[in-house]
PDB file of C-alpha atoms in Angstrom:
ATOM      1  CA  GLU A 185     -36.510  85.425   3.664  1.00  0.00           C
ATOM      2  CA  VAL A 186     -36.991  82.145   1.381  1.00  0.00           C
ATOM      3  CA  GLN A 187     -35.248  78.899   3.003  1.00  0.00           C
ATOM      4  CA  LEU A 188     -36.105  75.614   1.147  1.00  0.00           C
ATOM      5  CA  GLN A 189     -35.512  72.612   2.962  1.00  0.00           C
ATOM      6  CA  ALA A 190     -35.461  68.832   1.217  1.00  0.00           C
ATOM      7  CA  SER A 191     -36.210  65.821   3.199  1.00  0.00           C
ATOM      8  CA  GLY A 192     -36.513  61.910   1.568  1.00  0.00           C
ATOM      9  CA  GLY A 193     -33.087  60.676   0.238  1.00  0.00           C
ATOM     10  CA  GLY A 194     -31.256  57.553   0.944  1.00  0.00           C
ATOM     11  CA  LEU A 195     -29.497  54.496   0.714  1.00  0.00           C
ATOM     12  CA  VAL A 196     -32.151  51.766  -1.739  1.00  0.00           C
ATOM     13  CA  HIS A 197     -30.470  48.714  -3.815  1.00  0.00           C
ATOM     14  CA  THR A 198     -31.208  48.630  -7.829  1.00  0.00           C
ATOM     15  CA  GLY A 199     -34.323  48.943  -8.749  1.00  0.00           C
ATOM     16  CA  GLY A 200     -35.844  50.742  -5.375  1.00  0.00           C
ATOM     17  CA  SER A 201     -38.145  54.024  -5.038  1.00  0.00           C
ATOM     18  CA  LEU A 202     -37.595  56.494  -3.449  1.00  0.00           C
ATOM     19  CA  THR A 203     -39.439  60.245  -2.329  1.00  0.00           C
ATOM     20  CA  LEU A 204     -38.028  63.539  -2.285  1.00  0.00           C
ATOM     21  CA  SER A 205     -39.601  66.545  -0.526  1.00  0.00           C
ATOM     22  CA  CYS A 206     -39.214  69.926  -0.714  1.00  0.00           C
ATOM     23  CA  THR A 207     -40.450  72.003   1.218  1.00  0.00           C
ATOM     24  CA  ILE A 208     -40.626  75.847   0.478  1.00  0.00           C
ATOM     25  CA  SER A 209     -41.331  79.102   3.118  1.00  0.00           C
ATOM     26  CA  GLY A 210     -41.478  82.558   1.615  1.00  0.00           C
ATOM     27  CA  PHE A 211     -42.516  81.952  -1.561  1.00  0.00           C
ATOM     28  CA  THR A 212     -45.714  81.043  -2.785  1.00  0.00           C
ATOM     29  CA  PHE A 213     -46.626  79.059  -6.280  1.00  0.00           C
ATOM     30  CA  ASP A 214     -48.411  81.431  -8.200  1.00  0.00           C
ATOM     31  CA  ASP A 215     -46.104  80.829 -11.625  1.00  0.00           C
ATOM     32  CA  VAL A 216     -43.263  79.870 -10.435  1.00  0.00           C
ATOM     33  CA  ALA A 217     -40.225  77.595 -11.677  1.00  0.00           C
ATOM     34  CA  LEU A 218     -39.339  74.803  -9.830  1.00  0.00           C
ATOM     35  CA  GLY A 219     -36.924  71.949  -9.713  1.00  0.00           C
ATOM     36  CA  TRP A 220     -35.494  68.505  -8.876  1.00  0.00           C
ATOM     37  CA  PHE A 221     -31.014  68.885  -8.874  1.00  0.00           C
ATOM     38  CA  ARG A 222     -28.342  66.632  -8.528  1.00  0.00           C
ATOM     39  CA  GLN A 223     -24.727  66.313  -8.378  1.00  0.00           C
ATOM     40  CA  ALA A 224     -22.745  63.579  -7.771  1.00  0.00           C
ATOM     41  CA  PRO A 225     -19.187  63.065  -6.643  1.00  0.00           C
ATOM     42  CA  GLY A 226     -16.299  64.692 -10.169  1.00  0.00           C
ATOM     43  CA  LYS A 227     -19.688  65.304 -11.555  1.00  0.00           C
ATOM     44  CA  GLU A 228     -21.583  68.422 -12.990  1.00  0.00           C
ATOM     45  CA  ARG A 229     -24.594  70.060 -11.884  1.00  0.00           C
ATOM     46  CA  GLU A 230     -27.437  68.108 -13.561  1.00  0.00           C
ATOM     47  CA  GLY A 231     -31.182  69.888 -14.080  1.00  0.00           C
ATOM     48  CA  VAL A 232     -33.312  66.482 -13.236  1.00  0.00           C
ATOM     49  CA  SER A 233     -36.717  68.030 -13.241  1.00  0.00           C
ATOM     50  CA  CYS A 234     -37.794  71.419 -13.479  1.00  0.00           C
ATOM     51  CA  THR A 235     -42.164  72.560 -13.864  1.00  0.00           C
ATOM     52  CA  ARG A 236     -43.931  75.691 -14.252  1.00  0.00           C
ATOM     53  CA  THR A 237     -46.496  76.004 -11.459  1.00  0.00           C
ATOM     54  CA  SER A 238     -48.355  77.820 -13.928  1.00  0.00           C
ATOM     55  CA  ASP A 239     -49.175  75.328 -16.499  1.00  0.00           C
ATOM     56  CA  GLY A 240     -47.627  71.902 -14.975  1.00  0.00           C
ATOM     57  CA  GLU A 241     -44.885  72.248 -17.653  1.00  0.00           C
ATOM     58  CA  THR A 242     -42.437  69.724 -16.955  1.00  0.00           C
ATOM     59  CA  TYR A 243     -39.159  69.653 -18.453  1.00  0.00           C
ATOM     60  CA  SER A 244     -37.493  65.962 -16.718  1.00  0.00           C
ATOM     61  CA  ILE A 245     -33.689  64.434 -18.659  1.00  0.00           C
ATOM     62  CA  ASP A 246     -33.895  61.929 -20.439  1.00  0.00           C
ATOM     63  CA  SER A 247     -32.591  59.381 -18.247  1.00  0.00           C
ATOM     64  CA  VAL A 248     -35.148  59.623 -15.601  1.00  0.00           C
ATOM     65  CA  LYS A 249     -38.001  59.706 -17.239  1.00  0.00           C
ATOM     66  CA  GLY A 250     -40.606  57.053 -17.083  1.00  0.00           C
ATOM     67  CA  ARG A 251     -39.091  56.493 -13.780  1.00  0.00           C
ATOM     68  CA  PHE A 252     -38.851  60.042 -12.316  1.00  0.00           C
ATOM     69  CA  THR A 253     -42.045  61.986 -10.872  1.00  0.00           C
ATOM     70  CA  MET A 254     -41.524  65.009 -10.514  1.00  0.00           C
ATOM     71  CA  SER A 255     -44.892  66.945  -8.571  1.00  0.00           C
ATOM     72  CA  ALA A 256     -46.251  70.052  -6.882  1.00  0.00           C
ATOM     73  CA  ASP A 257     -48.498  70.700  -3.634  1.00  0.00           C
ATOM     74  CA  ALA A 258     -49.234  74.321  -3.498  1.00  0.00           C
ATOM     75  CA  ALA A 259     -51.005  74.438  -0.387  1.00  0.00           C
ATOM     76  CA  LYS A 260     -47.757  73.004   1.519  1.00  0.00           C
ATOM     77  CA  ASN A 261     -46.435  74.557  -0.420  1.00  0.00           C
ATOM     78  CA  THR A 262     -44.084  71.043  -0.867  1.00  0.00           C
ATOM     79  CA  VAL A 263     -42.983  69.060  -3.896  1.00  0.00           C
ATOM     80  CA  PHE A 264     -42.215  66.302  -4.246  1.00  0.00           C
ATOM     81  CA  LEU A 265     -39.833  63.789  -6.780  1.00  0.00           C
ATOM     82  CA  GLN A 266     -40.832  60.549  -7.341  1.00  0.00           C
ATOM     83  CA  MET A 267     -37.747  58.307  -8.108  1.00  0.00           C
ATOM     84  CA  ASN A 268     -38.872  54.466  -9.223  1.00  0.00           C
ATOM     85  CA  SER A 269     -36.300  51.935 -10.223  1.00  0.00           C
ATOM     86  CA  LEU A 270     -33.244  54.075  -8.611  1.00  0.00           C
ATOM     87  CA  LYS A 271     -30.231  52.604 -11.323  1.00  0.00           C
ATOM     88  CA  PRO A 272     -26.384  53.266  -9.311  1.00  0.00           C
ATOM     89  CA  GLU A 273     -26.256  56.181 -11.964  1.00  0.00           C
ATOM     90  CA  ASP A 274     -27.945  57.966  -9.601  1.00  0.00           C
ATOM     91  CA  THR A 275     -26.635  58.273  -6.698  1.00  0.00           C
ATOM     92  CA  ALA A 276     -25.485  61.764  -6.402  1.00  0.00           C
ATOM     93  CA  THR A 277     -26.756  64.980  -3.689  1.00  0.00           C
ATOM     94  CA  TYR A 278     -30.612  65.905  -5.165  1.00  0.00           C
ATOM     95  CA  TYR A 279     -31.618  69.733  -4.518  1.00  0.00           C
ATOM     96  CA  CYS A 280     -34.269  71.444  -4.847  1.00  0.00           C
ATOM     97  CA  GLY A 281     -34.714  75.181  -5.969  1.00  0.00           C
ATOM     98  CA  VAL A 282     -36.887  77.506  -7.159  1.00  0.00           C
ATOM     99  CA  ALA A 283     -37.239  80.796  -8.639  1.00  0.00           C
ATOM    100  CA  ARG A 284     -39.346  83.433 -10.126  1.00  0.00           C
ATOM    101  CA  GLY A 285     -41.375  83.666 -13.345  1.00  0.00           C
ATOM    102  CA  GLY A 286     -41.687  80.372 -14.274  1.00  0.00           C
ATOM    103  CA  ASP A 287     -38.753  80.343 -16.740  1.00  0.00           C
ATOM    104  CA  TYR A 288     -38.813  76.588 -15.694  1.00  0.00           C
ATOM    105  CA  LYS A 289     -35.689  75.053 -18.859  1.00  0.00           C
ATOM    106  CA  ARG A 290     -33.554  78.364 -18.242  1.00  0.00           C
ATOM    107  CA  LEU A 291     -33.785  76.721 -14.351  1.00  0.00           C
ATOM    108  CA  CYS A 292     -33.141  73.487 -15.789  1.00  0.00           C
ATOM    109  CA  LEU A 293     -30.544  74.206 -18.085  1.00  0.00           C
ATOM    110  CA  LEU A 294     -28.833  77.200 -17.077  1.00  0.00           C
ATOM    111  CA  PHE A 295     -29.455  77.041 -13.139  1.00  0.00           C
ATOM    112  CA  ALA A 296     -31.189  80.959 -13.524  1.00  0.00           C
ATOM    113  CA  SER A 297     -33.551  82.813 -13.837  1.00  0.00           C
ATOM    114  CA  ASP A 298     -34.759  85.939 -14.521  1.00  0.00           C
ATOM    115  CA  GLU A 299     -35.679  87.346 -10.815  1.00  0.00           C
ATOM    116  CA  GLY A 300     -33.473  85.087  -8.440  1.00  0.00           C
ATOM    117  CA  GLU A 301     -33.346  82.373  -8.215  1.00  0.00           C
ATOM    118  CA  TYR A 302     -32.853  80.587  -4.294  1.00  0.00           C
ATOM    119  CA  TRP A 303     -31.846  76.830  -3.961  1.00  0.00           C
ATOM    120  CA  GLY A 304     -32.013  74.288  -0.938  1.00  0.00           C
ATOM    121  CA  GLN A 305     -29.486  72.234   0.917  1.00  0.00           C
ATOM    122  CA  GLY A 306     -28.695  68.454  -0.045  1.00  0.00           C
ATOM    123  CA  THR A 307     -30.437  65.054   0.216  1.00  0.00           C
ATOM    124  CA  GLN A 308     -28.044  62.348   0.234  1.00  0.00           C
ATOM    125  CA  VAL A 309     -29.391  58.912  -2.828  1.00  0.00           C
ATOM    126  CA  THR A 310     -27.643  56.420  -3.336  1.00  0.00           C
ATOM    127  CA  VAL A 311     -27.862  53.315  -4.975  1.00  0.00           C
ATOM    128  CA  SER A 312     -26.197  50.653  -4.079  1.00  0.00           C
ATOM    129  CA  SER A 313     -25.621  47.982  -7.190  1.00  0.00           C
TER     130      SER A 313
END
């Protein structure tokens, strides 16, 4: 059974930092797509940053480039999202996803894959102005 457990959310002031973690069980990090996603109240879900574990290729939305960094620790089956210079518009529920096959862009943009995708529960990030 594949399970994803996200943690690390919280309340920070504008300009602050948070690091989200997502531990994935029942899955190895060989040639898979990993991603962080978010959804704010009243807004559509969006793929924040996704990566392909086989070569580290990464996609991120423009609004987080230079501020958010995604990384993965294969030995710990854990993926991280380091978020710096947080803004109120970053406020959302963040959650992680994983898909076999490594198509990280499709995972991020379409929330889909050819071989099945899995999602974790969310962790709330609130940035106060």
